[in-house]
Amino acid sequence: MSAPSNPGSGFVVIIPARLASTRLPNKPLADLGGKPMVVRVAERAQLSGAARIIVATDHDDIRAACQMHGVEVCMTRSDHPSGTDRIAEVARTLDLAPDAVVVNLQGDEPLIDPSLLQAAAGCIGADVPMATCAHPLHDAADAFNPNVVKVVLDKRARALYFSRATIPWHRDGFAQSQVDLPAGYVPLRHIGLYAYRNDFLQAYPALAVSPLEGIEALEQLRVLWHGYPIAVHVTDTAPAAGVDTPEDLARVRLLY
């Protein structure tokens, strides 16, 4: 993975990091080659050309680890229902301009491609308050896996819908076989990286939870349900997987 050839300078990366994790306790502080994971994530973000990188946390141990390694950190409330609410608080604390672009990078992505951060940020405009990323799927098992979130786009590369189901459904092809993907059929997998225009980020926590969001368990459907567009940058290759389990941590440690 390489840094963008022409990095921008106008966006801020905020990395929400909570110490609690069911499958991997103390995950943000897990050691990767002598540094905590959350610090490694911040180092990847620095390669994106972002103007500023801040870790958002409610735990003193994470704050201390960031400060030890020279990473900017901002303490938040502990009762936020989502990482989006947490980064919105930080953006308010920083008094960012309404049109500032904020990228939400999860604290368990130490192998993130920095160019994806810049690409998502570059999709934000006056008429596009939110952006994300996707990549093509070529494996039928992934296409039918409900844990792999799919997205369909319009002609302007804006999201029409996100789903755990196989979308778009290839009526004729899947009538013949669901073992292999039909020729020419390339569904898109959603990548959980988001960019926001700050005025929309501040408005987001007040949006009512949508029925679609409740059914699919996909928070981004709240945005579409309320009528806001989401731009989608499509990259050719799948990004490296994040760290959710002890097995993931062992895999990433080998790279460090």
PDB file of N, CA and C in Angstrom, residues 112-209:
ATOM      1  N   ILE A 112      -4.983  -0.053   7.031  1.00  0.00           N
ATOM      2  CA  ILE A 112      -5.808   0.700   6.093  1.00  0.00           C
ATOM      3  C   ILE A 112      -4.956   1.351   5.007  1.00  0.00           C
ATOM      4  N   ASP A 113      -5.438   1.338   3.788  1.00  0.00           N
ATOM      5  CA  ASP A 113      -4.770   2.019   2.682  1.00  0.00           C
ATOM      6  C   ASP A 113      -5.007   3.517   2.832  1.00  0.00           C
ATOM      7  N   PRO A 114      -3.962   4.322   3.023  1.00  0.00           N
ATOM      8  CA  PRO A 114      -4.170   5.757   3.238  1.00  0.00           C
ATOM      9  C   PRO A 114      -4.893   6.452   2.091  1.00  0.00           C
ATOM     10  N   SER A 115      -4.750   5.929   0.877  1.00  0.00           N
ATOM     11  CA  SER A 115      -5.399   6.583  -0.260  1.00  0.00           C
ATOM     12  C   SER A 115      -6.915   6.539  -0.165  1.00  0.00           C
ATOM     13  N   LEU A 116      -7.463   5.555   0.560  1.00  0.00           N
ATOM     14  CA  LEU A 116      -8.912   5.478   0.718  1.00  0.00           C
ATOM     15  C   LEU A 116      -9.445   6.647   1.541  1.00  0.00           C
ATOM     16  N   LEU A 117      -8.666   7.088   2.529  1.00  0.00           N
ATOM     17  CA  LEU A 117      -9.090   8.224   3.346  1.00  0.00           C
ATOM     18  C   LEU A 117      -9.190   9.481   2.484  1.00  0.00           C
ATOM     19  N   GLN A 118      -8.158   9.702   1.681  1.00  0.00           N
ATOM     20  CA  GLN A 118      -8.167  10.868   0.814  1.00  0.00           C
ATOM     21  C   GLN A 118      -9.285  10.787  -0.216  1.00  0.00           C
ATOM     22  N   ALA A 119      -9.512   9.593  -0.774  1.00  0.00           N
ATOM     23  CA  ALA A 119     -10.547   9.433  -1.795  1.00  0.00           C
ATOM     24  C   ALA A 119     -11.933   9.714  -1.223  1.00  0.00           C
ATOM     25  N   ALA A 120     -12.218   9.178  -0.034  1.00  0.00           N
ATOM     26  CA  ALA A 120     -13.519   9.421   0.588  1.00  0.00           C
ATOM     27  C   ALA A 120     -13.693  10.905   0.880  1.00  0.00           C
ATOM     28  N   ALA A 121     -12.666  11.533   1.423  1.00  0.00           N
ATOM     29  CA  ALA A 121     -12.737  12.967   1.729  1.00  0.00           C
ATOM     30  C   ALA A 121     -12.970  13.786   0.467  1.00  0.00           C
ATOM     31  N   GLY A 122     -12.356  13.365  -0.641  1.00  0.00           N
ATOM     32  CA  GLY A 122     -12.494  14.100  -1.892  1.00  0.00           C
ATOM     33  C   GLY A 122     -13.862  14.022  -2.519  1.00  0.00           C
ATOM     34  N   CYS A 123     -14.701  13.103  -2.060  1.00  0.00           N
ATOM     35  CA  CYS A 123     -16.067  12.977  -2.595  1.00  0.00           C
ATOM     36  C   CYS A 123     -17.033  13.989  -1.982  1.00  0.00           C
ATOM     37  N   ILE A 124     -16.657  14.595  -0.861  1.00  0.00           N
ATOM     38  CA  ILE A 124     -17.553  15.511  -0.157  1.00  0.00           C
ATOM     39  C   ILE A 124     -17.643  16.837  -0.912  1.00  0.00           C
ATOM     40  N   GLY A 125     -18.861  17.347  -1.040  1.00  0.00           N
ATOM     41  CA  GLY A 125     -19.069  18.620  -1.710  1.00  0.00           C
ATOM     42  C   GLY A 125     -20.292  19.317  -1.155  1.00  0.00           C
ATOM     43  N   ALA A 126     -20.668  20.414  -1.787  1.00  0.00           N
ATOM     44  CA  ALA A 126     -21.804  21.199  -1.312  1.00  0.00           C
ATOM     45  C   ALA A 126     -23.091  20.392  -1.308  1.00  0.00           C
ATOM     46  N   ASP A 127     -23.223  19.464  -2.272  1.00  0.00           N
ATOM     47  CA  ASP A 127     -24.448  18.665  -2.366  1.00  0.00           C
ATOM     48  C   ASP A 127     -24.249  17.231  -1.904  1.00  0.00           C
ATOM     49  N   VAL A 128     -23.066  16.903  -1.393  1.00  0.00           N
ATOM     50  CA  VAL A 128     -22.783  15.543  -0.917  1.00  0.00           C
ATOM     51  C   VAL A 128     -22.199  15.646   0.488  1.00  0.00           C
ATOM     52  N   PRO A 129     -23.006  15.376   1.522  1.00  0.00           N
ATOM     53  CA  PRO A 129     -22.525  15.553   2.892  1.00  0.00           C
ATOM     54  C   PRO A 129     -21.819  14.347   3.479  1.00  0.00           C
ATOM     55  N   MET A 130     -21.840  13.214   2.763  1.00  0.00           N
ATOM     56  CA  MET A 130     -21.285  11.989   3.331  1.00  0.00           C
ATOM     57  C   MET A 130     -20.741  11.117   2.210  1.00  0.00           C
ATOM     58  N   ALA A 131     -19.655  10.400   2.482  1.00  0.00           N
ATOM     59  CA  ALA A 131     -19.060   9.524   1.472  1.00  0.00           C
ATOM     60  C   ALA A 131     -18.490   8.285   2.138  1.00  0.00           C
ATOM     61  N   THR A 132     -18.319   7.236   1.340  1.00  0.00           N
ATOM     62  CA  THR A 132     -17.744   5.987   1.819  1.00  0.00           C
ATOM     63  C   THR A 132     -17.054   5.303   0.652  1.00  0.00           C
ATOM     64  N   CYS A 133     -16.672   4.039   0.814  1.00  0.00           N
ATOM     65  CA  CYS A 133     -15.914   3.328  -0.218  1.00  0.00           C
ATOM     66  C   CYS A 133     -16.496   1.932  -0.439  1.00  0.00           C
ATOM     67  N   ALA A 134     -16.120   1.330  -1.564  1.00  0.00           N
ATOM     68  CA  ALA A 134     -16.554  -0.026  -1.894  1.00  0.00           C
ATOM     69  C   ALA A 134     -15.535  -0.640  -2.835  1.00  0.00           C
ATOM     70  N   HIS A 135     -15.608  -1.973  -2.968  1.00  0.00           N
ATOM     71  CA  HIS A 135     -14.746  -2.658  -3.934  1.00  0.00           C
ATOM     72  C   HIS A 135     -15.520  -3.814  -4.558  1.00  0.00           C
ATOM     73  N   PRO A 136     -15.127  -4.254  -5.767  1.00  0.00           N
ATOM     74  CA  PRO A 136     -15.844  -5.342  -6.440  1.00  0.00           C
ATOM     75  C   PRO A 136     -15.677  -6.673  -5.713  1.00  0.00           C
ATOM     76  N   LEU A 137     -16.735  -7.481  -5.779  1.00  0.00           N
ATOM     77  CA  LEU A 137     -16.696  -8.849  -5.265  1.00  0.00           C
ATOM     78  C   LEU A 137     -16.621  -9.824  -6.437  1.00  0.00           C
ATOM     79  N   HIS A 138     -15.794 -10.836  -6.304  1.00  0.00           N
ATOM     80  CA  HIS A 138     -15.636 -11.821  -7.377  1.00  0.00           C
ATOM     81  C   HIS A 138     -15.909 -13.240  -6.901  1.00  0.00           C
ATOM     82  N   ASP A 139     -16.279 -13.390  -5.639  1.00  0.00           N
ATOM     83  CA  ASP A 139     -16.500 -14.699  -5.043  1.00  0.00           C
ATOM     84  C   ASP A 139     -17.971 -14.822  -4.652  1.00  0.00           C
ATOM     85  N   ALA A 140     -18.624 -15.873  -5.118  1.00  0.00           N
ATOM     86  CA  ALA A 140     -20.040 -16.069  -4.814  1.00  0.00           C
ATOM     87  C   ALA A 140     -20.266 -16.230  -3.316  1.00  0.00           C
ATOM     88  N   ALA A 141     -19.323 -16.848  -2.618  1.00  0.00           N
ATOM     89  CA  ALA A 141     -19.486 -17.033  -1.171  1.00  0.00           C
ATOM     90  C   ALA A 141     -19.579 -15.681  -0.472  1.00  0.00           C
ATOM     91  N   ASP A 142     -18.789 -14.702  -0.896  1.00  0.00           N
ATOM     92  CA  ASP A 142     -18.870 -13.362  -0.319  1.00  0.00           C
ATOM     93  C   ASP A 142     -20.181 -12.682  -0.700  1.00  0.00           C
ATOM     94  N   ALA A 143     -20.590 -12.867  -1.933  1.00  0.00           N
ATOM     95  CA  ALA A 143     -21.820 -12.218  -2.401  1.00  0.00           C
ATOM     96  C   ALA A 143     -23.038 -12.681  -1.618  1.00  0.00           C
ATOM     97  N   PHE A 144     -23.023 -13.942  -1.169  1.00  0.00           N
ATOM     98  CA  PHE A 144     -24.165 -14.491  -0.441  1.00  0.00           C
ATOM     99  C   PHE A 144     -23.969 -14.467   1.076  1.00  0.00           C
ATOM    100  N   ASN A 145     -22.865 -13.940   1.537  1.00  0.00           N
ATOM    101  CA  ASN A 145     -22.571 -13.895   2.964  1.00  0.00           C
ATOM    102  C   ASN A 145     -23.237 -12.666   3.589  1.00  0.00           C
ATOM    103  N   PRO A 146     -24.151 -12.840   4.550  1.00  0.00           N
ATOM    104  CA  PRO A 146     -24.823 -11.684   5.152  1.00  0.00           C
ATOM    105  C   PRO A 146     -23.904 -10.811   5.994  1.00  0.00           C
ATOM    106  N   ASN A 147     -22.732 -11.310   6.335  1.00  0.00           N
ATOM    107  CA  ASN A 147     -21.771 -10.486   7.065  1.00  0.00           C
ATOM    108  C   ASN A 147     -20.961  -9.581   6.143  1.00  0.00           C
ATOM    109  N   VAL A 148     -21.097  -9.791   4.846  1.00  0.00           N
ATOM    110  CA  VAL A 148     -20.457  -8.942   3.842  1.00  0.00           C
ATOM    111  C   VAL A 148     -21.521  -7.975   3.321  1.00  0.00           C
ATOM    112  N   VAL A 149     -21.381  -6.713   3.644  1.00  0.00           N
ATOM    113  CA  VAL A 149     -22.396  -5.721   3.280  1.00  0.00           C
ATOM    114  C   VAL A 149     -22.183  -5.271   1.837  1.00  0.00           C
ATOM    115  N   LYS A 150     -23.256  -5.304   1.070  1.00  0.00           N
ATOM    116  CA  LYS A 150     -23.210  -4.898  -0.320  1.00  0.00           C
ATOM    117  C   LYS A 150     -23.857  -3.524  -0.522  1.00  0.00           C
ATOM    118  N   VAL A 151     -23.480  -2.852  -1.612  1.00  0.00           N
ATOM    119  CA  VAL A 151     -24.056  -1.551  -1.944  1.00  0.00           C
ATOM    120  C   VAL A 151     -24.297  -1.492  -3.447  1.00  0.00           C
ATOM    121  N   VAL A 152     -25.390  -0.846  -3.850  1.00  0.00           N
ATOM    122  CA  VAL A 152     -25.654  -0.584  -5.258  1.00  0.00           C
ATOM    123  C   VAL A 152     -25.647   0.923  -5.475  1.00  0.00           C
ATOM    124  N   LEU A 153     -25.157   1.345  -6.641  1.00  0.00           N
ATOM    125  CA  LEU A 153     -24.940   2.756  -6.920  1.00  0.00           C
ATOM    126  C   LEU A 153     -25.789   3.240  -8.084  1.00  0.00           C
ATOM    127  N   ASP A 154     -25.997   4.558  -8.134  1.00  0.00           N
ATOM    128  CA  ASP A 154     -26.607   5.154  -9.311  1.00  0.00           C
ATOM    129  C   ASP A 154     -25.509   5.585 -10.283  1.00  0.00           C
ATOM    130  N   LYS A 155     -25.875   6.252 -11.365  1.00  0.00           N
ATOM    131  CA  LYS A 155     -24.899   6.593 -12.402  1.00  0.00           C
ATOM    132  C   LYS A 155     -23.890   7.634 -11.938  1.00  0.00           C
ATOM    133  N   ARG A 156     -24.173   8.320 -10.832  1.00  0.00           N
ATOM    134  CA  ARG A 156     -23.246   9.314 -10.295  1.00  0.00           C
ATOM    135  C   ARG A 156     -22.388   8.732  -9.172  1.00  0.00           C
ATOM    136  N   ALA A 157     -22.416   7.405  -9.024  1.00  0.00           N
ATOM    137  CA  ALA A 157     -21.664   6.717  -7.976  1.00  0.00           C
ATOM    138  C   ALA A 157     -22.132   7.131  -6.586  1.00  0.00           C
ATOM    139  N   ARG A 158     -23.438   7.293  -6.454  1.00  0.00           N
ATOM    140  CA  ARG A 158     -24.034   7.533  -5.145  1.00  0.00           C
ATOM    141  C   ARG A 158     -24.852   6.303  -4.742  1.00  0.00           C
ATOM    142  N   ALA A 159     -24.880   6.046  -3.461  1.00  0.00           N
ATOM    143  CA  ALA A 159     -25.523   4.829  -2.972  1.00  0.00           C
ATOM    144  C   ALA A 159     -27.031   4.875  -3.170  1.00  0.00           C
ATOM    145  N   LEU A 160     -27.568   3.809  -3.758  1.00  0.00           N
ATOM    146  CA  LEU A 160     -29.009   3.607  -3.807  1.00  0.00           C
ATOM    147  C   LEU A 160     -29.482   2.833  -2.585  1.00  0.00           C
ATOM    148  N   TYR A 161     -28.684   1.842  -2.175  1.00  0.00           N
ATOM    149  CA  TYR A 161     -29.064   1.025  -1.023  1.00  0.00           C
ATOM    150  C   TYR A 161     -27.865   0.205  -0.559  1.00  0.00           C
ATOM    151  N   PHE A 162     -27.818  -0.043   0.746  1.00  0.00           N
ATOM    152  CA  PHE A 162     -26.864  -0.959   1.355  1.00  0.00           C
ATOM    153  C   PHE A 162     -27.654  -2.141   1.898  1.00  0.00           C
ATOM    154  N   SER A 163     -27.087  -3.331   1.798  1.00  0.00           N
ATOM    155  CA  SER A 163     -27.812  -4.497   2.300  1.00  0.00           C
ATOM    156  C   SER A 163     -26.868  -5.641   2.620  1.00  0.00           C
ATOM    157  N   ARG A 164     -27.321  -6.486   3.548  1.00  0.00           N
ATOM    158  CA  ARG A 164     -26.629  -7.747   3.808  1.00  0.00           C
ATOM    159  C   ARG A 164     -27.045  -8.808   2.793  1.00  0.00           C
ATOM    160  N   ALA A 165     -28.112  -8.525   2.067  1.00  0.00           N
ATOM    161  CA  ALA A 165     -28.565  -9.430   1.021  1.00  0.00           C
ATOM    162  C   ALA A 165     -27.707  -9.259  -0.230  1.00  0.00           C
ATOM    163  N   THR A 166     -27.889 -10.168  -1.172  1.00  0.00           N
ATOM    164  CA  THR A 166     -27.145 -10.118  -2.427  1.00  0.00           C
ATOM    165  C   THR A 166     -27.848  -9.154  -3.366  1.00  0.00           C
ATOM    166  N   ILE A 167     -27.257  -7.962  -3.531  1.00  0.00           N
ATOM    167  CA  ILE A 167     -27.851  -6.955  -4.395  1.00  0.00           C
ATOM    168  C   ILE A 167     -26.815  -6.441  -5.385  1.00  0.00           C
ATOM    169  N   PRO A 168     -27.241  -6.113  -6.622  1.00  0.00           N
ATOM    170  CA  PRO A 168     -28.547  -6.425  -7.187  1.00  0.00           C
ATOM    171  C   PRO A 168     -28.700  -7.937  -7.412  1.00  0.00           C
ATOM    172  N   TRP A 169     -29.929  -8.429  -7.293  1.00  0.00           N
ATOM    173  CA  TRP A 169     -30.193  -9.852  -7.477  1.00  0.00           C
ATOM    174  C   TRP A 169     -30.220 -10.169  -8.969  1.00  0.00           C
ATOM    175  N   HIS A 170     -29.329 -11.060  -9.405  1.00  0.00           N
ATOM    176  CA  HIS A 170     -29.266 -11.430 -10.830  1.00  0.00           C
ATOM    177  C   HIS A 170     -30.320 -12.497 -11.098  1.00  0.00           C
ATOM    178  N   ARG A 171     -31.482 -12.052 -11.544  1.00  0.00           N
ATOM    179  CA  ARG A 171     -32.626 -12.958 -11.648  1.00  0.00           C
ATOM    180  C   ARG A 171     -32.328 -14.180 -12.508  1.00  0.00           C
ATOM    181  N   ASP A 172     -31.861 -13.967 -13.740  1.00  0.00           N
ATOM    182  CA  ASP A 172     -31.656 -15.091 -14.656  1.00  0.00           C
ATOM    183  C   ASP A 172     -30.423 -15.902 -14.272  1.00  0.00           C
ATOM    184  N   GLY A 173     -29.343 -15.213 -13.896  1.00  0.00           N
ATOM    185  CA  GLY A 173     -28.116 -15.927 -13.561  1.00  0.00           C
ATOM    186  C   GLY A 173     -28.264 -16.800 -12.341  1.00  0.00           C
ATOM    187  N   PHE A 174     -28.900 -16.281 -11.296  1.00  0.00           N
ATOM    188  CA  PHE A 174     -29.048 -17.057 -10.074  1.00  0.00           C
ATOM    189  C   PHE A 174     -30.103 -18.144 -10.206  1.00  0.00           C
ATOM    190  N   ALA A 175     -30.962 -18.035 -11.201  1.00  0.00           N
ATOM    191  CA  ALA A 175     -31.907 -19.116 -11.464  1.00  0.00           C
ATOM    192  C   ALA A 175     -31.177 -20.342 -12.003  1.00  0.00           C
ATOM    193  N   GLN A 176     -30.028 -20.100 -12.639  1.00  0.00           N
ATOM    194  CA  GLN A 176     -29.235 -21.199 -13.185  1.00  0.00           C
ATOM    195  C   GLN A 176     -28.280 -21.779 -12.136  1.00  0.00           C
ATOM    196  N   SER A 177     -27.640 -20.890 -11.360  1.00  0.00           N
ATOM    197  CA  SER A 177     -26.655 -21.355 -10.396  1.00  0.00           C
ATOM    198  C   SER A 177     -26.387 -20.276  -9.355  1.00  0.00           C
ATOM    199  N   GLN A 178     -26.176 -20.703  -8.120  1.00  0.00           N
ATOM    200  CA  GLN A 178     -25.748 -19.784  -7.075  1.00  0.00           C
ATOM    201  C   GLN A 178     -24.396 -20.212  -6.501  1.00  0.00           C
ATOM    202  N   VAL A 179     -23.689 -21.028  -7.276  1.00  0.00           N
ATOM    203  CA  VAL A 179     -22.353 -21.470  -6.886  1.00  0.00           C
ATOM    204  C   VAL A 179     -21.306 -20.510  -7.422  1.00  0.00           C
ATOM    205  N   ASP A 180     -21.503 -20.059  -8.658  1.00  0.00           N
ATOM    206  CA  ASP A 180     -20.595 -19.105  -9.288  1.00  0.00           C
ATOM    207  C   ASP A 180     -21.362 -17.847  -9.660  1.00  0.00           C
ATOM    208  N   LEU A 181     -20.665 -16.724  -9.685  1.00  0.00           N
ATOM    209  CA  LEU A 181     -21.303 -15.479 -10.095  1.00  0.00           C
ATOM    210  C   LEU A 181     -21.501 -15.473 -11.606  1.00  0.00           C
ATOM    211  N   PRO A 182     -22.645 -14.972 -12.082  1.00  0.00           N
ATOM    212  CA  PRO A 182     -22.877 -14.902 -13.528  1.00  0.00           C
ATOM    213  C   PRO A 182     -21.833 -14.046 -14.226  1.00  0.00           C
ATOM    214  N   ALA A 183     -21.558 -14.346 -15.481  1.00  0.00           N
ATOM    215  CA  ALA A 183     -20.584 -13.595 -16.261  1.00  0.00           C
ATOM    216  C   ALA A 183     -20.987 -12.126 -16.326  1.00  0.00           C
ATOM    217  N   GLY A 184     -20.036 -11.252 -16.049  1.00  0.00           N
ATOM    218  CA  GLY A 184     -20.289  -9.820 -16.129  1.00  0.00           C
ATOM    219  C   GLY A 184     -20.973  -9.221 -14.923  1.00  0.00           C
ATOM    220  N   TYR A 185     -21.341 -10.044 -13.959  1.00  0.00           N
ATOM    221  CA  TYR A 185     -22.027  -9.565 -12.758  1.00  0.00           C
ATOM    222  C   TYR A 185     -20.995  -9.320 -11.667  1.00  0.00           C
ATOM    223  N   VAL A 186     -20.870  -8.070 -11.231  1.00  0.00           N
ATOM    224  CA  VAL A 186     -19.863  -7.716 -10.233  1.00  0.00           C
ATOM    225  C   VAL A 186     -20.521  -6.890  -9.127  1.00  0.00           C
ATOM    226  N   PRO A 187     -20.980  -7.543  -8.062  1.00  0.00           N
ATOM    227  CA  PRO A 187     -21.533  -6.781  -6.936  1.00  0.00           C
ATOM    228  C   PRO A 187     -20.424  -6.032  -6.208  1.00  0.00           C
ATOM    229  N   LEU A 188     -20.824  -5.041  -5.416  1.00  0.00           N
ATOM    230  CA  LEU A 188     -19.863  -4.210  -4.696  1.00  0.00           C
ATOM    231  C   LEU A 188     -19.979  -4.443  -3.199  1.00  0.00           C
ATOM    232  N   ARG A 189     -18.831  -4.615  -2.577  1.00  0.00           N
ATOM    233  CA  ARG A 189     -18.777  -4.746  -1.118  1.00  0.00           C
ATOM    234  C   ARG A 189     -18.500  -3.387  -0.498  1.00  0.00           C
ATOM    235  N   HIS A 190     -19.280  -3.050   0.513  1.00  0.00           N
ATOM    236  CA  HIS A 190     -19.081  -1.785   1.209  1.00  0.00           C
ATOM    237  C   HIS A 190     -17.879  -1.874   2.138  1.00  0.00           C
ATOM    238  N   ILE A 191     -17.068  -0.819   2.136  1.00  0.00           N
ATOM    239  CA  ILE A 191     -15.933  -0.682   3.046  1.00  0.00           C
ATOM    240  C   ILE A 191     -16.337   0.310   4.129  1.00  0.00           C
ATOM    241  N   GLY A 192     -16.198  -0.070   5.392  1.00  0.00           N
ATOM    242  CA  GLY A 192     -16.715   0.740   6.499  1.00  0.00           C
ATOM    243  C   GLY A 192     -15.843   1.925   6.870  1.00  0.00           C
ATOM    244  N   LEU A 193     -15.587   2.774   5.914  1.00  0.00           N
ATOM    245  CA  LEU A 193     -14.836   4.014   6.117  1.00  0.00           C
ATOM    246  C   LEU A 193     -15.745   5.156   5.674  1.00  0.00           C
ATOM    247  N   TYR A 194     -15.867   6.203   6.501  1.00  0.00           N
ATOM    248  CA  TYR A 194     -16.814   7.277   6.187  1.00  0.00           C
ATOM    249  C   TYR A 194     -16.153   8.644   6.253  1.00  0.00           C
ATOM    250  N   ALA A 195     -16.615   9.534   5.377  1.00  0.00           N
ATOM    251  CA  ALA A 195     -16.236  10.949   5.446  1.00  0.00           C
ATOM    252  C   ALA A 195     -17.525  11.759   5.542  1.00  0.00           C
ATOM    253  N   TYR A 196     -17.457  12.872   6.260  1.00  0.00           N
ATOM    254  CA  TYR A 196     -18.631  13.712   6.473  1.00  0.00           C
ATOM    255  C   TYR A 196     -18.260  15.186   6.299  1.00  0.00           C
ATOM    256  N   ARG A 197     -19.206  15.964   5.796  1.00  0.00           N
ATOM    257  CA  ARG A 197     -19.105  17.418   5.956  1.00  0.00           C
ATOM    258  C   ARG A 197     -19.545  17.724   7.375  1.00  0.00           C
ATOM    259  N   ASN A 198     -18.827  18.581   8.069  1.00  0.00           N
ATOM    260  CA  ASN A 198     -19.032  18.734   9.501  1.00  0.00           C
ATOM    261  C   ASN A 198     -20.442  19.180   9.869  1.00  0.00           C
ATOM    262  N   ASP A 199     -21.064  20.057   9.068  1.00  0.00           N
ATOM    263  CA  ASP A 199     -22.421  20.473   9.434  1.00  0.00           C
ATOM    264  C   ASP A 199     -23.386  19.292   9.422  1.00  0.00           C
ATOM    265  N   PHE A 200     -23.172  18.348   8.493  1.00  0.00           N
ATOM    266  CA  PHE A 200     -24.015  17.157   8.479  1.00  0.00           C
ATOM    267  C   PHE A 200     -23.663  16.226   9.632  1.00  0.00           C
ATOM    268  N   LEU A 201     -22.380  16.101   9.931  1.00  0.00           N
ATOM    269  CA  LEU A 201     -21.959  15.262  11.059  1.00  0.00           C
ATOM    270  C   LEU A 201     -22.613  15.732  12.353  1.00  0.00           C
ATOM    271  N   GLN A 202     -22.735  17.041  12.533  1.00  0.00           N
ATOM    272  CA  GLN A 202     -23.367  17.570  13.748  1.00  0.00           C
ATOM    273  C   GLN A 202     -24.872  17.309  13.757  1.00  0.00           C
ATOM    274  N   ALA A 203     -25.474  17.276  12.574  1.00  0.00           N
ATOM    275  CA  ALA A 203     -26.921  17.040  12.488  1.00  0.00           C
ATOM    276  C   ALA A 203     -27.266  15.559  12.601  1.00  0.00           C
ATOM    277  N   TYR A 204     -26.318  14.700  12.263  1.00  0.00           N
ATOM    278  CA  TYR A 204     -26.596  13.271  12.183  1.00  0.00           C
ATOM    279  C   TYR A 204     -27.147  12.664  13.480  1.00  0.00           C
ATOM    280  N   PRO A 205     -26.560  12.951  14.659  1.00  0.00           N
ATOM    281  CA  PRO A 205     -27.068  12.303  15.876  1.00  0.00           C
ATOM    282  C   PRO A 205     -28.533  12.594  16.169  1.00  0.00           C
ATOM    283  N   ALA A 206     -29.058  13.683  15.611  1.00  0.00           N
ATOM    284  CA  ALA A 206     -30.453  14.023  15.863  1.00  0.00           C
ATOM    285  C   ALA A 206     -31.414  13.339  14.891  1.00  0.00           C
ATOM    286  N   LEU A 207     -30.896  12.680  13.854  1.00  0.00           N
ATOM    287  CA  LEU A 207     -31.766  11.996  12.903  1.00  0.00           C
ATOM    288  C   LEU A 207     -32.411  10.781  13.558  1.00  0.00           C
ATOM    289  N   ALA A 208     -33.692  10.622  13.343  1.00  0.00           N
ATOM    290  CA  ALA A 208     -34.400   9.475  13.910  1.00  0.00           C
ATOM    291  C   ALA A 208     -33.903   8.176  13.292  1.00  0.00           C
ATOM    292  N   VAL A 209     -33.806   7.126  14.094  1.00  0.00           N
ATOM    293  CA  VAL A 209     -33.441   5.807  13.592  1.00  0.00           C
ATOM    294  C   VAL A 209     -34.485   5.353  12.589  1.00  0.00           C
TER     295      VAL A 209
END
